[in-house]
mmCIF file with all atom_site columns, C-alpha atoms in Angstrom:
data_model
loop_
_atom_site.group_PDB
_atom_site.id
_atom_site.type_symbol
_atom_site.label_atom_id
_atom_site.label_alt_id
_atom_site.label_comp_id
_atom_site.label_asym_id
_atom_site.label_entity_id
_atom_site.label_seq_id
_atom_site.pdbx_PDB_ins_code
_atom_site.Cartn_x
_atom_site.Cartn_y
_atom_site.Cartn_z
_atom_site.occupancy
_atom_site.B_iso_or_equiv
_atom_site.pdbx_formal_charge
_atom_site.auth_seq_id
_atom_site.auth_comp_id
_atom_site.auth_asym_id
_atom_site.auth_atom_id
_atom_site.pdbx_PDB_model_num
ATOM 1   C CA . UNK A 1 1   ? 0.082   -0.108 -0.019  1.00 81.00 ? 1   UNK A CA 1
ATOM 2   C CA . UNK A 1 2   ? 1.966   3.068  -1.265  1.00 88.00 ? 2   UNK A CA 1
ATOM 3   C CA . UNK A 1 3   ? 0.475   6.492  -0.110  1.00 91.00 ? 3   UNK A CA 1
ATOM 4   C CA . UNK A 1 4   ? -0.647  8.881  -2.641  1.00 94.00 ? 4   UNK A CA 1
ATOM 5   C CA . UNK A 1 5   ? -1.317  12.517 -1.795  1.00 95.00 ? 5   UNK A CA 1
ATOM 6   C CA . UNK A 1 6   ? -3.717  14.733 -4.177  1.00 95.00 ? 6   UNK A CA 1
ATOM 7   C CA . UNK A 1 7   ? -5.165  18.436 -4.123  1.00 95.00 ? 7   UNK A CA 1
ATOM 8   C CA . UNK A 1 8   ? -8.486  18.093 -5.288  1.00 96.00 ? 8   UNK A CA 1
ATOM 9   C CA . UNK A 1 9   ? -10.413 21.337 -6.289  1.00 97.00 ? 9   UNK A CA 1
ATOM 10  C CA . UNK A 1 10  ? -14.076 20.342 -5.860  1.00 97.00 ? 10  UNK A CA 1
ATOM 11  C CA . UNK A 1 11  ? -17.241 22.494 -6.687  1.00 96.00 ? 11  UNK A CA 1
ATOM 12  C CA . UNK A 1 12  ? -19.206 23.544 -3.706  1.00 94.00 ? 12  UNK A CA 1
ATOM 13  C CA . UNK A 1 13  ? -18.385 23.631 0.154   1.00 95.00 ? 13  UNK A CA 1
ATOM 14  C CA . UNK A 1 14  ? -17.468 20.665 1.835   1.00 95.00 ? 14  UNK A CA 1
ATOM 15  C CA . UNK A 1 15  ? -18.875 19.920 5.405   1.00 94.00 ? 15  UNK A CA 1
ATOM 16  C CA . UNK A 1 16  ? -17.500 17.734 8.248   1.00 95.00 ? 16  UNK A CA 1
ATOM 17  C CA . UNK A 1 17  ? -19.962 14.841 7.458   1.00 95.00 ? 17  UNK A CA 1
ATOM 18  C CA . UNK A 1 18  ? -18.645 14.464 4.092   1.00 96.00 ? 18  UNK A CA 1
ATOM 19  C CA . UNK A 1 19  ? -14.974 14.615 5.135   1.00 96.00 ? 19  UNK A CA 1
ATOM 20  C CA . UNK A 1 20  ? -15.923 11.614 7.543   1.00 96.00 ? 20  UNK A CA 1
ATOM 21  C CA . UNK A 1 21  ? -17.511 9.712  4.931   1.00 96.00 ? 21  UNK A CA 1
ATOM 22  C CA . UNK A 1 22  ? -14.260 10.030 2.907   1.00 96.00 ? 22  UNK A CA 1
ATOM 23  C CA . UNK A 1 23  ? -12.453 8.551  5.974   1.00 95.00 ? 23  UNK A CA 1
ATOM 24  C CA . UNK A 1 24  ? -14.700 6.015  6.926   1.00 96.00 ? 24  UNK A CA 1
ATOM 25  C CA . UNK A 1 25  ? -15.384 4.531  3.473   1.00 94.00 ? 25  UNK A CA 1
ATOM 26  C CA . UNK A 1 26  ? -17.761 4.690  0.487   1.00 95.00 ? 26  UNK A CA 1
ATOM 27  C CA . UNK A 1 27  ? -19.215 1.929  -1.321  1.00 95.00 ? 27  UNK A CA 1
ATOM 28  C CA . UNK A 1 28  ? -17.980 2.383  -5.223  1.00 94.00 ? 28  UNK A CA 1
ATOM 29  C CA . UNK A 1 29  ? -19.317 -0.013 -8.239  1.00 94.00 ? 29  UNK A CA 1
ATOM 30  C CA . UNK A 1 30  ? -15.882 -1.960 -7.728  1.00 93.00 ? 30  UNK A CA 1
ATOM 31  C CA . UNK A 1 31  ? -15.779 -2.024 -3.810  1.00 94.00 ? 31  UNK A CA 1
ATOM 32  C CA . UNK A 1 32  ? -15.576 -0.101 -0.871  1.00 95.00 ? 32  UNK A CA 1
ATOM 33  C CA . UNK A 1 33  ? -12.923 2.605  -0.774  1.00 95.00 ? 33  UNK A CA 1
ATOM 34  C CA . UNK A 1 34  ? -11.888 5.440  1.553   1.00 94.00 ? 34  UNK A CA 1
ATOM 35  C CA . UNK A 1 35  ? -9.071  7.884  1.902   1.00 96.00 ? 35  UNK A CA 1
ATOM 36  C CA . UNK A 1 36  ? -6.575  7.880  4.661   1.00 95.00 ? 36  UNK A CA 1
ATOM 37  C CA . UNK A 1 37  ? -6.482  11.398 5.289   1.00 95.00 ? 37  UNK A CA 1
ATOM 38  C CA . UNK A 1 38  ? -8.981  14.178 4.088   1.00 96.00 ? 38  UNK A CA 1
ATOM 39  C CA . UNK A 1 39  ? -8.589  17.917 5.055   1.00 96.00 ? 39  UNK A CA 1
ATOM 40  C CA . UNK A 1 40  ? -9.691  21.136 3.627   1.00 96.00 ? 40  UNK A CA 1
ATOM 41  C CA . UNK A 1 41  ? -6.981  23.156 2.301   1.00 96.00 ? 41  UNK A CA 1
ATOM 42  C CA . UNK A 1 42  ? -8.962  26.421 1.488   1.00 96.00 ? 42  UNK A CA 1
ATOM 43  C CA . UNK A 1 43  ? -12.608 27.400 0.726   1.00 95.00 ? 43  UNK A CA 1
ATOM 44  C CA . UNK A 1 44  ? -14.136 30.163 -1.497  1.00 95.00 ? 44  UNK A CA 1
ATOM 45  C CA . UNK A 1 45  ? -18.030 30.407 -2.002  1.00 94.00 ? 45  UNK A CA 1
ATOM 46  C CA . UNK A 1 46  ? -17.901 28.214 -5.203  1.00 95.00 ? 46  UNK A CA 1
ATOM 47  C CA . UNK A 1 47  ? -15.348 25.756 -4.599  1.00 96.00 ? 47  UNK A CA 1
ATOM 48  C CA . UNK A 1 48  ? -12.901 23.735 -1.815  1.00 96.00 ? 48  UNK A CA 1
ATOM 49  C CA . UNK A 1 49  ? -9.572  22.705 -2.145  1.00 97.00 ? 49  UNK A CA 1
ATOM 50  C CA . UNK A 1 50  ? -9.237  19.282 -0.389  1.00 97.00 ? 50  UNK A CA 1
ATOM 51  C CA . UNK A 1 51  ? -5.835  17.328 0.527   1.00 96.00 ? 51  UNK A CA 1
ATOM 52  C CA . UNK A 1 52  ? -6.448  13.608 0.035   1.00 96.00 ? 52  UNK A CA 1
ATOM 53  C CA . UNK A 1 53  ? -4.216  10.628 0.872   1.00 95.00 ? 53  UNK A CA 1
ATOM 54  C CA . UNK A 1 54  ? -5.217  7.289  -0.568  1.00 96.00 ? 54  UNK A CA 1
ATOM 55  C CA . UNK A 1 55  ? -3.275  4.214  -0.308  1.00 93.00 ? 55  UNK A CA 1
ATOM 56  C CA . UNK A 1 56  ? -4.991  2.116  -3.355  1.00 91.00 ? 56  UNK A CA 1
ATOM 57  C CA . UNK A 1 57  ? -4.357  2.535  -6.947  1.00 85.00 ? 57  UNK A CA 1
ATOM 58  C CA . UNK A 1 58  ? -7.791  2.014  -8.535  1.00 89.00 ? 58  UNK A CA 1
ATOM 59  C CA . UNK A 1 59  ? -8.622  3.824  -11.687 1.00 92.00 ? 59  UNK A CA 1
ATOM 60  C CA . UNK A 1 60  ? -9.917  7.158  -11.040 1.00 94.00 ? 60  UNK A CA 1
ATOM 61  C CA . UNK A 1 61  ? -10.207 6.706  -7.284  1.00 95.00 ? 61  UNK A CA 1
ATOM 62  C CA . UNK A 1 62  ? -10.396 10.188 -6.024  1.00 96.00 ? 62  UNK A CA 1
ATOM 63  C CA . UNK A 1 63  ? -12.741 11.471 -8.615  1.00 96.00 ? 63  UNK A CA 1
ATOM 64  C CA . UNK A 1 64  ? -15.006 8.560  -8.012  1.00 96.00 ? 64  UNK A CA 1
ATOM 65  C CA . UNK A 1 65  ? -15.047 9.207  -4.321  1.00 96.00 ? 65  UNK A CA 1
ATOM 66  C CA . UNK A 1 66  ? -15.753 12.897 -4.228  1.00 96.00 ? 66  UNK A CA 1
ATOM 67  C CA . UNK A 1 67  ? -18.571 12.368 -7.089  1.00 96.00 ? 67  UNK A CA 1
ATOM 68  C CA . UNK A 1 68  ? -20.133 9.970  -4.874  1.00 96.00 ? 68  UNK A CA 1
ATOM 69  C CA . UNK A 1 69  ? -20.728 12.730 -2.367  1.00 96.00 ? 69  UNK A CA 1
ATOM 70  C CA . UNK A 1 70  ? -21.747 14.923 -5.109  1.00 95.00 ? 70  UNK A CA 1
ATOM 71  C CA . UNK A 1 71  ? -18.691 16.892 -5.023  1.00 96.00 ? 71  UNK A CA 1
ATOM 72  C CA . UNK A 1 72  ? -17.439 17.225 -8.885  1.00 96.00 ? 72  UNK A CA 1
ATOM 73  C CA . UNK A 1 73  ? -13.684 17.433 -8.889  1.00 97.00 ? 73  UNK A CA 1
ATOM 74  C CA . UNK A 1 74  ? -12.831 20.468 -10.973 1.00 97.00 ? 74  UNK A CA 1
ATOM 75  C CA . UNK A 1 75  ? -8.826  20.051 -10.846 1.00 96.00 ? 75  UNK A CA 1
ATOM 76  C CA . UNK A 1 76  ? -6.755  17.117 -9.615  1.00 95.00 ? 76  UNK A CA 1
ATOM 77  C CA . UNK A 1 77  ? -2.981  17.507 -8.896  1.00 93.00 ? 77  UNK A CA 1
ATOM 78  C CA . UNK A 1 78  ? -0.832  14.494 -7.278  1.00 91.00 ? 78  UNK A CA 1
ATOM 79  C CA . UNK A 1 79  ? 1.442   16.144 -4.638  1.00 91.00 ? 79  UNK A CA 1
ATOM 80  C CA . UNK A 1 80  ? 3.396   13.082 -3.294  1.00 91.00 ? 80  UNK A CA 1
ATOM 81  C CA . UNK A 1 81  ? 3.515   9.498  -4.267  1.00 90.00 ? 81  UNK A CA 1
ATOM 82  C CA . UNK A 1 82  ? 5.515   6.889  -1.931  1.00 88.00 ? 82  UNK A CA 1
ATOM 83  C CA . UNK A 1 83  ? 6.517   9.829  0.219   1.00 85.00 ? 83  UNK A CA 1
ATOM 84  C CA . UNK A 1 84  ? 8.399   11.687 -2.523  1.00 88.00 ? 84  UNK A CA 1
ATOM 85  C CA . UNK A 1 85  ? 6.938   15.265 -2.652  1.00 87.00 ? 85  UNK A CA 1
ATOM 86  C CA . UNK A 1 86  ? 6.632   16.783 -6.038  1.00 83.00 ? 86  UNK A CA 1
ATOM 87  C CA . UNK A 1 87  ? 4.336   19.811 -5.139  1.00 74.00 ? 87  UNK A CA 1
ATOM 88  C CA . UNK A 1 88  ? 6.876   22.478 -6.182  1.00 79.00 ? 88  UNK A CA 1
ATOM 89  C CA . UNK A 1 89  ? 7.891   20.736 -9.473  1.00 83.00 ? 89  UNK A CA 1
ATOM 90  C CA . UNK A 1 90  ? 6.311   21.061 -13.046 1.00 84.00 ? 90  UNK A CA 1
ATOM 91  C CA . UNK A 1 91  ? 5.733   18.560 -15.913 1.00 83.00 ? 91  UNK A CA 1
ATOM 92  C CA . UNK A 1 92  ? 9.408   17.413 -17.114 1.00 87.00 ? 92  UNK A CA 1
ATOM 93  C CA . UNK A 1 93  ? 11.272  18.460 -14.108 1.00 88.00 ? 93  UNK A CA 1
ATOM 94  C CA . UNK A 1 94  ? 13.680  16.175 -12.564 1.00 89.00 ? 94  UNK A CA 1
ATOM 95  C CA . UNK A 1 95  ? 15.442  16.030 -9.148  1.00 87.00 ? 95  UNK A CA 1
ATOM 96  C CA . UNK A 1 96  ? 17.795  13.922 -7.256  1.00 89.00 ? 96  UNK A CA 1
ATOM 97  C CA . UNK A 1 97  ? 16.551  12.180 -4.373  1.00 89.00 ? 97  UNK A CA 1
ATOM 98  C CA . UNK A 1 98  ? 17.776  12.726 -0.927  1.00 88.00 ? 98  UNK A CA 1
ATOM 99  C CA . UNK A 1 99  ? 19.360  9.659  0.967   1.00 87.00 ? 99  UNK A CA 1
ATOM 100 C CA . UNK A 1 100 ? 16.576  9.439  3.144   1.00 88.00 ? 100 UNK A CA 1
ATOM 101 C CA . UNK A 1 101 ? 14.013  9.357  0.554   1.00 88.00 ? 101 UNK A CA 1
ATOM 102 C CA . UNK A 1 102 ? 16.260  6.617  -1.179  1.00 88.00 ? 102 UNK A CA 1
ATOM 103 C CA . UNK A 1 103 ? 16.382  4.582  2.107   1.00 89.00 ? 103 UNK A CA 1
ATOM 104 C CA . UNK A 1 104 ? 12.518  4.942  2.478   1.00 87.00 ? 104 UNK A CA 1
ATOM 105 C CA . UNK A 1 105 ? 11.744  3.686  -0.760  1.00 88.00 ? 105 UNK A CA 1
ATOM 106 C CA . UNK A 1 106 ? 13.846  0.672  -0.329  1.00 89.00 ? 106 UNK A CA 1
ATOM 107 C CA . UNK A 1 107 ? 12.572  0.170  2.765   1.00 88.00 ? 107 UNK A CA 1
ATOM 108 C CA . UNK A 1 108 ? 8.991   0.312  0.992   1.00 85.00 ? 108 UNK A CA 1
ATOM 109 C CA . UNK A 1 109 ? 9.515   -2.252 -1.326  1.00 85.00 ? 109 UNK A CA 1
ATOM 110 C CA . UNK A 1 110 ? 11.579  -4.520 1.190   1.00 87.00 ? 110 UNK A CA 1
ATOM 111 C CA . UNK A 1 111 ? 15.133  -4.058 0.096   1.00 89.00 ? 111 UNK A CA 1
ATOM 112 C CA . UNK A 1 112 ? 18.067  -3.458 2.320   1.00 85.00 ? 112 UNK A CA 1
ATOM 113 C CA . UNK A 1 113 ? 19.377  0.120  2.901   1.00 77.00 ? 113 UNK A CA 1
ATOM 114 C CA . UNK A 1 114 ? 22.159  1.243  0.945   1.00 73.00 ? 114 UNK A CA 1
ATOM 115 C CA . UNK A 1 115 ? 25.074  2.785  2.782   1.00 70.00 ? 115 UNK A CA 1
ATOM 116 C CA . UNK A 1 116 ? 24.926  6.745  3.057   1.00 59.00 ? 116 UNK A CA 1
ATOM 117 C CA . UNK A 1 117 ? 28.446  6.869  1.648   1.00 57.00 ? 117 UNK A CA 1
ATOM 118 C CA . UNK A 1 118 ? 27.249  5.319  -1.641  1.00 53.00 ? 118 UNK A CA 1
ATOM 119 C CA . UNK A 1 119 ? 24.499  7.412  -2.176  1.00 53.00 ? 119 UNK A CA 1
ATOM 120 C CA . UNK A 1 120 ? 26.596  10.601 -1.346  1.00 54.00 ? 120 UNK A CA 1
ATOM 121 C CA . UNK A 1 121 ? 29.424  9.735  -3.625  1.00 53.00 ? 121 UNK A CA 1
ATOM 122 C CA . UNK A 1 122 ? 29.766  12.007 -6.770  1.00 55.00 ? 122 UNK A CA 1
ATOM 123 C CA . UNK A 1 123 ? 28.267  10.760 -9.801  1.00 55.00 ? 123 UNK A CA 1
ATOM 124 C CA . UNK A 1 124 ? 30.932  9.799  -12.277 1.00 54.00 ? 124 UNK A CA 1
ATOM 125 C CA . UNK A 1 125 ? 31.481  12.051 -15.444 1.00 53.00 ? 125 UNK A CA 1
ATOM 126 C CA . UNK A 1 126 ? 30.952  10.275 -18.893 1.00 55.00 ? 126 UNK A CA 1
ATOM 127 C CA . UNK A 1 127 ? 33.192  11.691 -21.416 1.00 55.00 ? 127 UNK A CA 1
ATOM 128 C CA . UNK A 1 128 ? 30.203  10.875 -24.100 1.00 56.00 ? 128 UNK A CA 1
ATOM 129 C CA . UNK A 1 129 ? 28.054  13.320 -22.479 1.00 53.00 ? 129 UNK A CA 1
ATOM 130 C CA . UNK A 1 130 ? 30.358  16.197 -22.899 1.00 54.00 ? 130 UNK A CA 1
ATOM 131 C CA . UNK A 1 131 ? 31.642  16.159 -19.181 1.00 52.00 ? 131 UNK A CA 1
ATOM 132 C CA . UNK A 1 132 ? 28.140  15.943 -17.582 1.00 53.00 ? 132 UNK A CA 1
ATOM 133 C CA . UNK A 1 133 ? 27.522  13.556 -14.515 1.00 51.00 ? 133 UNK A CA 1
ATOM 134 C CA . UNK A 1 134 ? 25.519  10.709 -15.233 1.00 50.00 ? 134 UNK A CA 1
ATOM 135 C CA . UNK A 1 135 ? 23.697  9.056  -12.484 1.00 49.00 ? 135 UNK A CA 1
ATOM 136 C CA . UNK A 1 136 ? 21.398  6.040  -12.472 1.00 48.00 ? 136 UNK A CA 1
ATOM 137 C CA . UNK A 1 137 ? 17.681  6.728  -13.314 1.00 46.00 ? 137 UNK A CA 1
ATOM 138 C CA . UNK A 1 138 ? 16.784  5.449  -9.839  1.00 46.00 ? 138 UNK A CA 1
ATOM 139 C CA . UNK A 1 139 ? 17.915  8.574  -8.237  1.00 47.00 ? 139 UNK A CA 1
ATOM 140 C CA . UNK A 1 140 ? 15.873  10.913 -10.197 1.00 49.00 ? 140 UNK A CA 1
ATOM 141 C CA . UNK A 1 141 ? 12.148  11.521 -9.737  1.00 51.00 ? 141 UNK A CA 1
ATOM 142 C CA . UNK A 1 142 ? 10.113  13.297 -12.373 1.00 51.00 ? 142 UNK A CA 1
ATOM 143 C CA . UNK A 1 143 ? 9.183   12.861 -16.089 1.00 52.00 ? 143 UNK A CA 1
ATOM 144 C CA . UNK A 1 144 ? 11.537  12.990 -18.900 1.00 51.00 ? 144 UNK A CA 1
ATOM 145 C CA . UNK A 1 145 ? 10.528  14.563 -22.010 1.00 49.00 ? 145 UNK A CA 1
ATOM 146 C CA . UNK A 1 146 ? 9.272   11.821 -24.488 1.00 51.00 ? 146 UNK A CA 1
ATOM 147 C CA . UNK A 1 147 ? 10.913  11.739 -28.232 1.00 49.00 ? 147 UNK A CA 1
ATOM 148 C CA . UNK A 1 148 ? 7.908   11.445 -30.470 1.00 53.00 ? 148 UNK A CA 1
ATOM 149 C CA . UNK A 1 149 ? 8.180   9.464  -33.466 1.00 55.00 ? 149 UNK A CA 1
ATOM 150 C CA . UNK A 1 150 ? 6.156   10.134 -36.725 1.00 56.00 ? 150 UNK A CA 1
ATOM 151 C CA . UNK A 1 151 ? 3.297   7.551  -37.286 1.00 58.00 ? 151 UNK A CA 1
ATOM 152 C CA . UNK A 1 152 ? 2.955   6.128  -40.542 1.00 52.00 ? 152 UNK A CA 1
#
């Protein structure tokens, strides 16, 4: 069960009863589901920003939970995945993981921790990359730009 945290902008105001229903569970067409944490981040007369954490990976789970409470989702942003905070990143951004993040991820999937000195060692420089350091992809988070190939 990997925690995923979302900011959801829903139409209307959210009351305490709706927050309780989210955390206690709602019956959906594919079985019961719930959030582990539900907080109101901000409110205006027309909409509410919710901070929601789920541990399941079902398709459109956050949207379906909110819609079951008659709270249409206008915007949905994943801000954290498995404890990796991406709230200040934009699409296509990369960042190196801190050693504590790598340790937590390895622990989450049942792997032995890596010695800190290995994580903090400088990255090797590859001459074929113009002297730029290269590191294993497992130390970076984010999306890389995809090279599009023309379709036939």
